[in-house]
PDB file of C-alpha atoms in Angstrom:
ATOM      1  CA  MET A 548      21.440   0.896  19.457  1.00 78.00           C
ATOM      2  CA  LYS A 549      18.623   0.200  17.018  1.00 86.00           C
ATOM      3  CA  LYS A 550      15.531   2.383  16.976  1.00 89.00           C
ATOM      4  CA  PRO A 551      12.109   0.921  17.930  1.00 93.00           C
ATOM      5  CA  LEU A 552       9.440   0.310  15.298  1.00 97.00           C
ATOM      6  CA  ILE A 553       6.147  -1.567  15.348  1.00 98.00           C
ATOM      7  CA  ILE A 554       4.680  -2.715  12.036  1.00 98.00           C
ATOM      8  CA  ILE A 555       1.077  -3.822  11.624  1.00 98.00           C
ATOM      9  CA  ALA A 556       0.571  -5.301   8.187  1.00 98.00           C
ATOM     10  CA  GLY A 557      -1.781  -7.702   6.459  1.00 98.00           C
ATOM     11  CA  PRO A 558      -4.385  -7.953   3.715  1.00 97.00           C
ATOM     12  CA  THR A 559      -7.108  -5.413   3.110  1.00 97.00           C
ATOM     13  CA  ALA A 560     -10.142  -5.605   5.441  1.00 97.00           C
ATOM     14  CA  CYS A 561      -8.372  -7.651   8.132  1.00 98.00           C
ATOM     15  CA  GLY A 562      -8.676  -5.022  10.886  1.00 97.00           C
ATOM     16  CA  LYS A 563      -5.347  -3.155  10.725  1.00 98.00           C
ATOM     17  CA  THR A 564      -6.892   0.287  11.271  1.00 98.00           C
ATOM     18  CA  ALA A 565      -8.842  -0.541  14.420  1.00 98.00           C
ATOM     19  CA  VAL A 566      -6.035  -2.610  15.943  1.00 98.00           C
ATOM     20  CA  SER A 567      -3.400   0.057  15.287  1.00 98.00           C
ATOM     21  CA  VAL A 568      -5.482   2.813  16.923  1.00 98.00           C
ATOM     22  CA  GLU A 569      -6.083   0.752  20.059  1.00 98.00           C
ATOM     23  CA  LEU A 570      -2.414  -0.206  20.211  1.00 98.00           C
ATOM     24  CA  ALA A 571      -1.341   3.428  19.831  1.00 98.00           C
ATOM     25  CA  LYS A 572      -3.593   4.368  22.761  1.00 98.00           C
ATOM     26  CA  LYS A 573      -2.060   1.613  24.879  1.00 98.00           C
ATOM     27  CA  ILE A 574       1.623   2.377  24.204  1.00 97.00           C
ATOM     28  CA  ASN A 575       1.548   6.146  23.563  1.00 97.00           C
ATOM     29  CA  GLY A 576       2.121   5.651  19.848  1.00 98.00           C
ATOM     30  CA  GLU A 577       1.462   7.507  16.613  1.00 98.00           C
ATOM     31  CA  ILE A 578       0.739   6.017  13.216  1.00 98.00           C
ATOM     32  CA  ILE A 579       2.482   6.279   9.846  1.00 98.00           C
ATOM     33  CA  SER A 580       0.403   4.958   6.963  1.00 98.00           C
ATOM     34  CA  ALA A 581       2.108   2.517   4.607  1.00 98.00           C
ATOM     35  CA  ASP A 582      -0.729   2.620   2.104  1.00 96.00           C
ATOM     36  CA  SER A 583      -0.150   3.686  -1.482  1.00 94.00           C
ATOM     37  CA  MET A 584      -3.611   5.259  -1.880  1.00 96.00           C
ATOM     38  CA  GLN A 585      -4.643   6.886   1.400  1.00 97.00           C
ATOM     39  CA  ILE A 586      -2.039   9.611   0.864  1.00 98.00           C
ATOM     40  CA  TYR A 587      -4.418  11.249  -1.658  1.00 98.00           C
ATOM     41  CA  LYS A 588      -6.954  13.924  -0.746  1.00 98.00           C
ATOM     42  CA  PHE A 589     -10.577  13.446  -1.882  1.00 98.00           C
ATOM     43  CA  MET A 590     -10.063   9.666  -2.239  1.00 98.00           C
ATOM     44  CA  ASN A 591     -11.778   8.600   0.952  1.00 98.00           C
ATOM     45  CA  ILE A 592     -14.461   5.994   0.405  1.00 98.00           C
ATOM     46  CA  GLY A 593     -12.648   3.872  -2.171  1.00 98.00           C
ATOM     47  CA  THR A 594      -9.500   3.705  -0.034  1.00 98.00           C
ATOM     48  CA  ALA A 595     -11.397   2.859   3.182  1.00 97.00           C
ATOM     49  CA  LYS A 596      -9.635   5.851   4.715  1.00 98.00           C
ATOM     50  CA  ILE A 597      -9.892   6.192   8.469  1.00 98.00           C
ATOM     51  CA  LEU A 598     -12.494   8.720   9.636  1.00 97.00           C
ATOM     52  CA  GLU A 599     -11.510  11.528  11.979  1.00 97.00           C
ATOM     53  CA  GLU A 600     -13.597  10.122  14.818  1.00 97.00           C
ATOM     54  CA  GLU A 601     -12.049   6.693  14.325  1.00 98.00           C
ATOM     55  CA  LYS A 602      -8.587   8.123  15.004  1.00 98.00           C
ATOM     56  CA  GLN A 603      -9.615   8.746  18.635  1.00 98.00           C
ATOM     57  CA  GLY A 604      -7.091  11.538  18.928  1.00 98.00           C
ATOM     58  CA  ILE A 605      -4.164   9.477  17.627  1.00 98.00           C
ATOM     59  CA  ALA A 606      -1.979  11.353  15.138  1.00 98.00           C
ATOM     60  CA  HIS A 607      -1.847   9.755  11.660  1.00 98.00           C
ATOM     61  CA  TYR A 608       0.739  10.642   9.025  1.00 98.00           C
ATOM     62  CA  LEU A 609       0.835  10.099   5.244  1.00 98.00           C
ATOM     63  CA  ILE A 610      -2.930  10.347   5.000  1.00 98.00           C
ATOM     64  CA  ASP A 611      -4.576  13.171   3.014  1.00 98.00           C
ATOM     65  CA  GLU A 612      -1.256  14.838   2.182  1.00 98.00           C
ATOM     66  CA  LEU A 613      -1.140  14.876  -1.632  1.00 98.00           C
ATOM     67  CA  TYR A 614      -3.575  15.719  -4.418  1.00 98.00           C
ATOM     68  CA  PRO A 615      -4.487  12.895  -6.819  1.00 98.00           C
ATOM     69  CA  ASP A 616      -2.379  14.386  -9.615  1.00 97.00           C
ATOM     70  CA  GLU A 617       0.763  14.696  -7.490  1.00 96.00           C
ATOM     71  CA  GLU A 618       3.663  12.284  -7.800  1.00 90.00           C
ATOM     72  CA  TYR A 619       3.904   9.514  -5.196  1.00 92.00           C
ATOM     73  CA  SER A 620       6.332   6.614  -5.205  1.00 89.00           C
ATOM     74  CA  VAL A 621       8.087   4.264  -2.818  1.00 89.00           C
ATOM     75  CA  ALA A 622      11.063   6.645  -2.692  1.00 89.00           C
ATOM     76  CA  ILE A 623       8.833   9.613  -1.817  1.00 94.00           C
ATOM     77  CA  PHE A 624       7.041   7.492   0.786  1.00 96.00           C
ATOM     78  CA  GLN A 625      10.325   6.446   2.336  1.00 96.00           C
ATOM     79  CA  ASN A 626      11.616  10.018   2.645  1.00 95.00           C
ATOM     80  CA  MET A 627       8.375  11.301   4.136  1.00 97.00           C
ATOM     81  CA  ALA A 628       8.032   8.325   6.494  1.00 98.00           C
ATOM     82  CA  LYS A 629      11.579   8.834   7.793  1.00 97.00           C
ATOM     83  CA  ARG A 630      10.807  12.447   8.659  1.00 98.00           C
ATOM     84  CA  TYR A 631       7.623  11.475  10.470  1.00 98.00           C
ATOM     85  CA  TYR A 632       9.409   8.653  12.271  1.00 98.00           C
ATOM     86  CA  GLU A 633      11.921  11.126  13.713  1.00 97.00           C
ATOM     87  CA  LYS A 634       9.123  13.546  14.586  1.00 98.00           C
ATOM     88  CA  ILE A 635       7.248  10.842  16.516  1.00 98.00           C
ATOM     89  CA  CYS A 636      10.388   9.714  18.348  1.00 97.00           C
ATOM     90  CA  GLY A 637      11.178  13.336  19.118  1.00 97.00           C
ATOM     91  CA  LYS A 638       7.871  13.587  20.981  1.00 97.00           C
ATOM     92  CA  GLY A 639       8.775  10.534  23.056  1.00 96.00           C
ATOM     93  CA  LYS A 640       6.130   8.414  21.343  1.00 97.00           C
ATOM     94  CA  VAL A 641       6.320   5.018  19.643  1.00 97.00           C
ATOM     95  CA  PRO A 642       6.148   4.936  15.811  1.00 98.00           C
ATOM     96  CA  ILE A 643       3.679   2.401  14.380  1.00 98.00           C
ATOM     97  CA  LEU A 644       3.877   1.717  10.645  1.00 98.00           C
ATOM     98  CA  VAL A 645       0.517   0.441   9.366  1.00 98.00           C
ATOM     99  CA  GLY A 646      -0.559  -0.760   5.946  1.00 97.00           C
ATOM    100  CA  GLY A 647      -0.834  -3.441   3.335  1.00 94.00           C
ATOM    101  CA  THR A 648       1.689  -2.153   0.786  1.00 92.00           C
ATOM    102  CA  GLY A 649       4.505  -4.579   1.506  1.00 92.00           C
ATOM    103  CA  PHE A 650       6.944  -2.973  -0.920  1.00 89.00           C
ATOM    104  CA  TYR A 651       6.656   0.314   0.984  1.00 94.00           C
ATOM    105  CA  ILE A 652       7.106  -1.405   4.344  1.00 96.00           C
ATOM    106  CA  ASN A 653      10.209  -3.233   3.172  1.00 92.00           C
ATOM    107  CA  ALA A 654      11.706  -0.067   1.729  1.00 92.00           C
ATOM    108  CA  PHE A 655      11.340   1.662   5.069  1.00 95.00           C
ATOM    109  CA  VAL A 656      12.472  -1.220   7.293  1.00 94.00           C
ATOM    110  CA  ASN A 657      15.497  -2.058   5.150  1.00 90.00           C
ATOM    111  CA  ASP A 658      16.299   1.610   4.477  1.00 90.00           C
ATOM    112  CA  THR A 659      16.449   0.802   0.761  1.00 84.00           C
ATOM    113  CA  ASN A 660      18.713   3.113  -1.215  1.00 80.00           C
ATOM    114  CA  PHE A 661      16.844   4.954  -3.967  1.00 72.00           C
ATOM    115  CA  ASP A 662      19.535   7.573  -4.522  1.00 62.00           C
ATOM    116  CA  GLU A 663      21.288   5.739  -7.346  1.00 49.00           C
ATOM    117  CA  THR A 664      18.816   7.078  -9.864  1.00 52.00           C
ATOM    118  CA  GLU A 665      17.011  10.379 -10.095  1.00 50.00           C
ATOM    119  CA  ASN A 666      13.361  10.410 -11.049  1.00 56.00           C
ATOM    120  CA  SER A 667      12.960  10.908 -14.783  1.00 66.00           C
ATOM    121  CA  TYR A 668       9.533  12.403 -15.417  1.00 66.00           C
ATOM    122  CA  LYS A 669      10.040  12.267 -19.186  1.00 74.00           C
ATOM    123  CA  LEU A 670      10.819   8.539 -19.159  1.00 82.00           C
ATOM    124  CA  ARG A 671       8.005   7.820 -16.725  1.00 82.00           C
ATOM    125  CA  ASN A 672       5.490   9.774 -18.774  1.00 81.00           C
ATOM    126  CA  ASN A 673       6.606   7.955 -21.926  1.00 84.00           C
ATOM    127  CA  LEU A 674       6.025   4.617 -20.216  1.00 87.00           C
ATOM    128  CA  ARG A 675       2.617   5.729 -19.002  1.00 84.00           C
ATOM    129  CA  GLU A 676       1.720   6.744 -22.537  1.00 83.00           C
ATOM    130  CA  ILE A 677       2.757   3.306 -23.787  1.00 86.00           C
ATOM    131  CA  ALA A 678       0.512   1.721 -21.163  1.00 84.00           C
ATOM    132  CA  ASN A 679      -2.398   3.965 -22.138  1.00 83.00           C
ATOM    133  CA  GLN A 680      -2.033   3.342 -25.869  1.00 82.00           C
ATOM    134  CA  GLN A 681      -0.895  -0.274 -26.017  1.00 83.00           C
ATOM    135  CA  GLY A 682      -2.079  -1.696 -22.722  1.00 84.00           C
ATOM    136  CA  SER A 683      -0.574  -3.094 -19.546  1.00 86.00           C
ATOM    137  CA  ASP A 684       0.296  -6.445 -21.177  1.00 88.00           C
ATOM    138  CA  PHE A 685       2.547  -4.733 -23.720  1.00 90.00           C
ATOM    139  CA  LEU A 686       4.290  -2.800 -20.935  1.00 90.00           C
ATOM    140  CA  PHE A 687       4.703  -6.017 -18.937  1.00 92.00           C
ATOM    141  CA  GLU A 688       6.431  -7.676 -21.884  1.00 92.00           C
ATOM    142  CA  MET A 689       8.853  -4.744 -21.986  1.00 92.00           C
ATOM    143  CA  LEU A 690       9.697  -5.524 -18.358  1.00 93.00           C
ATOM    144  CA  ARG A 691      10.099  -9.229 -19.111  1.00 94.00           C
ATOM    145  CA  LYS A 692      12.826  -8.437 -21.648  1.00 92.00           C
ATOM    146  CA  CYS A 693      14.958  -6.453 -19.192  1.00 94.00           C
ATOM    147  CA  ASP A 694      14.069  -8.002 -15.828  1.00 94.00           C
ATOM    148  CA  PRO A 695      12.282 -11.376 -16.022  1.00 93.00           C
ATOM    149  CA  LYS A 696      12.701 -12.005 -12.279  1.00 91.00           C
ATOM    150  CA  SER A 697      10.580  -8.965 -11.481  1.00 92.00           C
ATOM    151  CA  CYS A 698       7.808 -10.441 -13.628  1.00 93.00           C
ATOM    152  CA  ASP A 699       7.506 -13.250 -11.086  1.00 87.00           C
ATOM    153  CA  ILE A 700       6.593 -10.869  -8.268  1.00 85.00           C
ATOM    154  CA  ILE A 701       4.915  -7.885  -9.964  1.00 90.00           C
ATOM    155  CA  HIS A 702       1.359  -8.263 -11.259  1.00 85.00           C
ATOM    156  CA  PRO A 703       0.932  -7.203 -14.920  1.00 87.00           C
ATOM    157  CA  ASN A 704      -1.870  -4.808 -13.949  1.00 83.00           C
ATOM    158  CA  ASN A 705       0.249  -3.019 -11.366  1.00 86.00           C
ATOM    159  CA  ILE A 706       1.342  -0.416 -13.885  1.00 89.00           C
ATOM    160  CA  LYS A 707       3.005   1.747 -11.259  1.00 84.00           C
ATOM    161  CA  LYS A 708       5.433  -0.999 -10.205  1.00 86.00           C
ATOM    162  CA  VAL A 709       6.025  -2.174 -13.781  1.00 91.00           C
ATOM    163  CA  ILE A 710       6.958   1.373 -14.801  1.00 90.00           C
ATOM    164  CA  ARG A 711       9.215   1.754 -11.770  1.00 85.00           C
ATOM    165  CA  ALA A 712      11.082  -1.465 -12.642  1.00 90.00           C
ATOM    166  CA  ILE A 713      11.561  -0.532 -16.316  1.00 92.00           C
ATOM    167  CA  GLU A 714      12.562   2.992 -15.335  1.00 87.00           C
ATOM    168  CA  TYR A 715      15.189   1.673 -12.914  1.00 85.00           C
ATOM    169  CA  PHE A 716      16.695  -0.596 -15.566  1.00 89.00           C
ATOM    170  CA  GLU A 717      16.763   2.160 -18.174  1.00 87.00           C
ATOM    171  CA  GLN A 718      18.554   4.521 -15.800  1.00 80.00           C
ATOM    172  CA  THR A 719      21.055   2.130 -14.197  1.00 84.00           C
ATOM    173  CA  GLY A 720      21.402  -0.862 -16.534  1.00 86.00           C
ATOM    174  CA  GLN A 721      20.683  -3.070 -13.512  1.00 89.00           C
ATOM    175  CA  PRO A 722      17.469  -5.048 -12.942  1.00 91.00           C
ATOM    176  CA  ILE A 723      15.571  -3.702  -9.962  1.00 87.00           C
ATOM    177  CA  SER A 724      15.141  -7.298  -8.769  1.00 85.00           C
ATOM    178  CA  GLU A 725      18.922  -7.519  -8.238  1.00 87.00           C
ATOM    179  CA  HIS A 726      18.957  -4.116  -6.562  1.00 78.00           C
ATOM    180  CA  ASN A 727      16.168  -5.152  -4.193  1.00 75.00           C
ATOM    181  CA  LYS A 728      17.919  -8.426  -3.366  1.00 74.00           C
ATOM    182  CA  THR A 729      21.067  -6.540  -2.406  1.00 73.00           C
ATOM    183  CA  GLU A 730      19.148  -4.009  -0.364  1.00 67.00           C
ATOM    184  CA  LYS A 731      17.248  -6.748   1.464  1.00 66.00           C
ATOM    185  CA  GLU A 732      20.518  -8.212   2.716  1.00 65.00           C
ATOM    186  CA  LYS A 733      21.336  -4.975   4.561  1.00 68.00           C
ATOM    187  CA  ASN A 734      20.817  -4.875   8.313  1.00 79.00           C
ATOM    188  CA  SER A 735      17.766  -2.862   9.295  1.00 87.00           C
ATOM    189  CA  PRO A 736      18.419   0.195  11.461  1.00 92.00           C
ATOM    190  CA  TYR A 737      15.235  -0.605  13.398  1.00 95.00           C
ATOM    191  CA  ASP A 738      14.408  -2.903  16.281  1.00 93.00           C
ATOM    192  CA  THR A 739      11.244  -4.158  14.677  1.00 95.00           C
ATOM    193  CA  THR A 740       8.128  -5.807  16.049  1.00 97.00           C
ATOM    194  CA  PHE A 741       6.558  -7.034  12.814  1.00 97.00           C
ATOM    195  CA  ILE A 742       2.919  -8.121  13.073  1.00 98.00           C
ATOM    196  CA  VAL A 743       0.826  -9.531  10.231  1.00 98.00           C
ATOM    197  CA  LEU A 744      -2.915  -9.723  10.801  1.00 98.00           C
ATOM    198  CA  ASN A 745      -4.839 -12.342   8.844  1.00 98.00           C
ATOM    199  CA  MET A 746      -8.037 -14.373   9.017  1.00 97.00           C
ATOM    200  CA  GLU A 747      -9.635 -17.428   7.466  1.00 97.00           C
ATOM    201  CA  ARG A 748      -9.856 -16.887   3.728  1.00 97.00           C
ATOM    202  CA  ASN A 749     -13.624 -17.324   3.363  1.00 98.00           C
ATOM    203  CA  ILE A 750     -14.316 -14.903   6.230  1.00 98.00           C
ATOM    204  CA  LEU A 751     -11.861 -12.359   4.815  1.00 98.00           C
ATOM    205  CA  TYR A 752     -13.531 -12.565   1.410  1.00 98.00           C
ATOM    206  CA  GLU A 753     -16.946 -12.049   2.995  1.00 98.00           C
ATOM    207  CA  LYS A 754     -15.617  -8.958   4.779  1.00 98.00           C
ATOM    208  CA  ILE A 755     -14.193  -7.618   1.506  1.00 98.00           C
ATOM    209  CA  ASN A 756     -17.501  -8.101  -0.312  1.00 98.00           C
ATOM    210  CA  LYS A 757     -19.399  -6.431   2.536  1.00 98.00           C
ATOM    211  CA  ARG A 758     -16.910  -3.551   2.692  1.00 98.00           C
ATOM    212  CA  ILE A 759     -17.448  -2.822  -0.993  1.00 98.00           C
ATOM    213  CA  ASP A 760     -21.230  -2.909  -0.531  1.00 98.00           C
ATOM    214  CA  VAL A 761     -20.834  -0.334   2.262  1.00 98.00           C
ATOM    215  CA  MET A 762     -18.561   1.810   0.070  1.00 98.00           C
ATOM    216  CA  LEU A 763     -21.250   1.917  -2.585  1.00 98.00           C
ATOM    217  CA  GLU A 764     -23.918   2.742   0.002  1.00 98.00           C
ATOM    218  CA  ASN A 765     -21.701   5.546   1.338  1.00 98.00           C
ATOM    219  CA  GLY A 766     -21.347   7.205  -2.068  1.00 98.00           C
ATOM    220  CA  LEU A 767     -18.372   5.667  -3.892  1.00 98.00           C
ATOM    221  CA  ILE A 768     -19.886   6.403  -7.303  1.00 98.00           C
ATOM    222  CA  PHE A 769     -20.417  10.057  -6.422  1.00 98.00           C
ATOM    223  CA  GLU A 770     -16.868  10.291  -5.048  1.00 98.00           C
ATOM    224  CA  VAL A 771     -15.416   8.973  -8.311  1.00 98.00           C
ATOM    225  CA  SER A 772     -17.651  11.196 -10.444  1.00 98.00           C
ATOM    226  CA  GLU A 773     -16.464  14.247  -8.474  1.00 98.00           C
ATOM    227  CA  LEU A 774     -12.829  13.198  -8.995  1.00 98.00           C
ATOM    228  CA  LEU A 775     -13.452  12.918 -12.736  1.00 98.00           C
ATOM    229  CA  ARG A 776     -14.639  16.514 -12.770  1.00 97.00           C
ATOM    230  CA  LYS A 777     -11.207  17.627 -11.544  1.00 97.00           C
ATOM    231  CA  TYR A 778      -8.719  14.985 -12.682  1.00 98.00           C
ATOM    232  CA  GLU A 779      -7.848  12.856 -15.698  1.00 96.00           C
ATOM    233  CA  PRO A 780      -8.904   9.198 -15.467  1.00 95.00           C
ATOM    234  CA  ASN A 781      -5.469   7.940 -16.565  1.00 92.00           C
ATOM    235  CA  LEU A 782      -3.684   9.269 -13.463  1.00 93.00           C
ATOM    236  CA  ILE A 783      -1.849   6.624 -11.449  1.00 90.00           C
ATOM    237  CA  SER A 784      -4.054   7.449  -8.454  1.00 95.00           C
ATOM    238  CA  MET A 785      -7.186   6.783 -10.512  1.00 96.00           C
ATOM    239  CA  GLN A 786      -5.929   3.299 -11.403  1.00 92.00           C
ATOM    240  CA  GLY A 787      -6.370   2.122  -7.815  1.00 94.00           C
ATOM    241  CA  LEU A 788      -8.890  -0.523  -6.811  1.00 95.00           C
ATOM    242  CA  GLY A 789     -12.277   1.053  -6.262  1.00 96.00           C
ATOM    243  CA  TYR A 790     -11.615   3.834  -8.755  1.00 98.00           C
ATOM    244  CA  LYS A 791     -10.715   2.377 -12.134  1.00 96.00           C
ATOM    245  CA  GLU A 792     -13.747   0.043 -12.048  1.00 97.00           C
ATOM    246  CA  ILE A 793     -16.175   2.868 -11.276  1.00 98.00           C
ATOM    247  CA  VAL A 794     -14.467   5.071 -13.871  1.00 98.00           C
ATOM    248  CA  SER A 795     -15.151   2.393 -16.494  1.00 97.00           C
ATOM    249  CA  TYR A 796     -18.805   2.318 -15.427  1.00 98.00           C
ATOM    250  CA  LEU A 797     -19.145   6.111 -15.521  1.00 98.00           C
ATOM    251  CA  GLN A 798     -17.546   6.174 -18.972  1.00 97.00           C
ATOM    252  CA  GLY A 799     -20.137   3.673 -20.201  1.00 98.00           C
ATOM    253  CA  LYS A 800     -17.620   0.910 -20.873  1.00 97.00           C
ATOM    254  CA  ILE A 801     -19.214  -1.581 -18.480  1.00 98.00           C
ATOM    255  CA  SER A 802     -22.430  -1.851 -16.498  1.00 98.00           C
ATOM    256  CA  LEU A 803     -22.594  -1.084 -12.782  1.00 98.00           C
ATOM    257  CA  GLU A 804     -23.184  -4.777 -12.104  1.00 98.00           C
ATOM    258  CA  GLU A 805     -19.997  -5.644 -14.002  1.00 98.00           C
ATOM    259  CA  ALA A 806     -18.037  -2.910 -12.207  1.00 98.00           C
ATOM    260  CA  ILE A 807     -19.073  -4.218  -8.788  1.00 98.00           C
ATOM    261  CA  TYR A 808     -18.315  -7.805  -9.777  1.00 98.00           C
ATOM    262  CA  ILE A 809     -14.831  -6.863 -11.047  1.00 97.00           C
ATOM    263  CA  LEU A 810     -14.103  -4.706  -8.002  1.00 98.00           C
ATOM    264  CA  LYS A 811     -15.022  -7.458  -5.544  1.00 98.00           C
ATOM    265  CA  ARG A 812     -13.160 -10.124  -7.513  1.00 97.00           C
ATOM    266  CA  ASP A 813      -9.995  -8.069  -7.964  1.00 96.00           C
ATOM    267  CA  THR A 814      -9.980  -6.939  -4.330  1.00 97.00           C
ATOM    268  CA  ARG A 815     -10.165 -10.575  -3.215  1.00 97.00           C
ATOM    269  CA  HIS A 816      -7.304 -11.409  -5.573  1.00 95.00           C
ATOM    270  CA  PHE A 817      -5.355  -8.439  -4.230  1.00 94.00           C
ATOM    271  CA  ALA A 818      -5.826  -9.650  -0.640  1.00 96.00           C
ATOM    272  CA  LYS A 819      -4.599 -13.093  -1.642  1.00 95.00           C
ATOM    273  CA  ARG A 820      -1.453 -11.589  -3.203  1.00 92.00           C
ATOM    274  CA  GLN A 821      -0.873  -9.494  -0.083  1.00 95.00           C
ATOM    275  CA  ILE A 822      -0.973 -12.611   2.096  1.00 96.00           C
ATOM    276  CA  THR A 823       1.413 -14.431  -0.239  1.00 93.00           C
ATOM    277  CA  TRP A 824       3.785 -11.474  -0.263  1.00 92.00           C
ATOM    278  CA  PHE A 825       3.976 -11.248   3.531  1.00 95.00           C
ATOM    279  CA  LYS A 826       4.471 -15.014   3.842  1.00 93.00           C
ATOM    280  CA  HIS A 827       7.470 -14.827   1.520  1.00 89.00           C
ATOM    281  CA  GLN A 828       8.929 -11.447   2.458  1.00 88.00           C
ATOM    282  CA  ALA A 829       8.190 -11.054   6.175  1.00 89.00           C
ATOM    283  CA  LYS A 830       9.676 -14.270   7.488  1.00 85.00           C
ATOM    284  CA  ASP A 831      10.309 -12.886  10.994  1.00 90.00           C
ATOM    285  CA  ALA A 832       6.788 -11.557  11.428  1.00 96.00           C
ATOM    286  CA  LYS A 833       4.372 -12.689  14.106  1.00 97.00           C
ATOM    287  CA  TRP A 834       1.029 -13.672  12.592  1.00 98.00           C
ATOM    288  CA  ILE A 835      -2.257 -13.068  14.405  1.00 98.00           C
ATOM    289  CA  ASP A 836      -5.420 -14.804  13.210  1.00 97.00           C
ATOM    290  CA  MET A 837      -8.191 -12.228  13.541  1.00 98.00           C
ATOM    291  CA  THR A 838     -10.716 -15.036  13.104  1.00 97.00           C
ATOM    292  CA  SER A 839      -9.876 -16.072  16.665  1.00 95.00           C
ATOM    293  CA  TYR A 840      -9.017 -12.703  18.235  1.00 96.00           C
ATOM    294  CA  ASP A 841     -11.068  -9.607  18.852  1.00 96.00           C
ATOM    295  CA  ILE A 842      -9.399  -6.191  18.543  1.00 97.00           C
ATOM    296  CA  LEU A 843      -8.367  -5.811  22.189  1.00 97.00           C
ATOM    297  CA  GLU A 844      -7.079  -9.392  22.389  1.00 98.00           C
ATOM    298  CA  ALA A 845      -4.959  -8.746  19.308  1.00 98.00           C
ATOM    299  CA  VAL A 846      -3.619  -5.544  20.886  1.00 98.00           C
ATOM    300  CA  ASP A 847      -2.664  -7.413  24.055  1.00 97.00           C
ATOM    301  CA  GLU A 848      -0.842 -10.015  21.954  1.00 97.00           C
ATOM    302  CA  ILE A 849       1.048  -7.343  20.014  1.00 97.00           C
ATOM    303  CA  TYR A 850       1.925  -5.558  23.265  1.00 97.00           C
ATOM    304  CA  HIS A 851       3.351  -8.821  24.587  1.00 94.00           C
ATOM    305  CA  PHE A 852       5.537  -9.257  21.486  1.00 93.00           C
ATOM    306  CA  TYR A 853       6.641  -5.626  21.705  1.00 92.00           C
ATOM    307  CA  LYS A 854       7.695  -5.859  25.352  1.00 87.00           C
ATOM    308  CA  GLU A 855       9.745  -8.978  24.599  1.00 79.00           C
ATOM    309  CA  ILE A 856      12.198  -6.959  22.459  1.00 63.00           C
TER     310      ILE A 856
END
């Protein structure tokens, strides 16, 4: 018998946090974060991390668990998420996986095998050094030579994923795109209710722009400056949206106006790629248009889908 799992996915700023909390209250659930940035301590404003009062007593996992200079990857996420899944089930509660990092969600749902290769910190650090010295475009061309198919789905600026793909090829001799294709064909061990929240593009973009304005009002620049006092700016965590742009401003490379413009533009582009990814990769998902639904209506709809299983 397959194990139950609810997934709430979708682009940034579409309402996943609020919907997931209300759903958890309704079905006695607890939440596992499938976000590649909210795992880090001290990175609160730029990641739009849920506030304690917003949790409304619902347990959240994989939030505020690592320091910004600690290693985090899809394999680490998967291992930690599995442990929390069993913990939640052990309490007789329903696990709800929430986030916009589709690669992480797929790895968990499909129980992707990452055991074929051990993490090589030396190789990874070498690749990071190449990216720092010669740029992300040079690193991306390295990936194109060994795994051109991955270049169709990984953005050149997503250094973390580019490094992971090159690293996998160097260690196994197999393109990670082929590995992922094979893993995707496996039967999931979960009985999944997969929900993707979305909204009209122009409204979503307005929400993204407004969210960034609020982040700045709430002290994003101070948050980044405090991080720079403790951590190196070339850390993977510091390359996230909302951080690398403000780092460039604080280092005097660009003006604040330019930093805000780039952050808003790139976040909109990121949301667009998230939507495209879920359309292609989550073919069995139920889509809910948050332009037409309020939070409680969306929760009722998700509850209906869940009870149908």
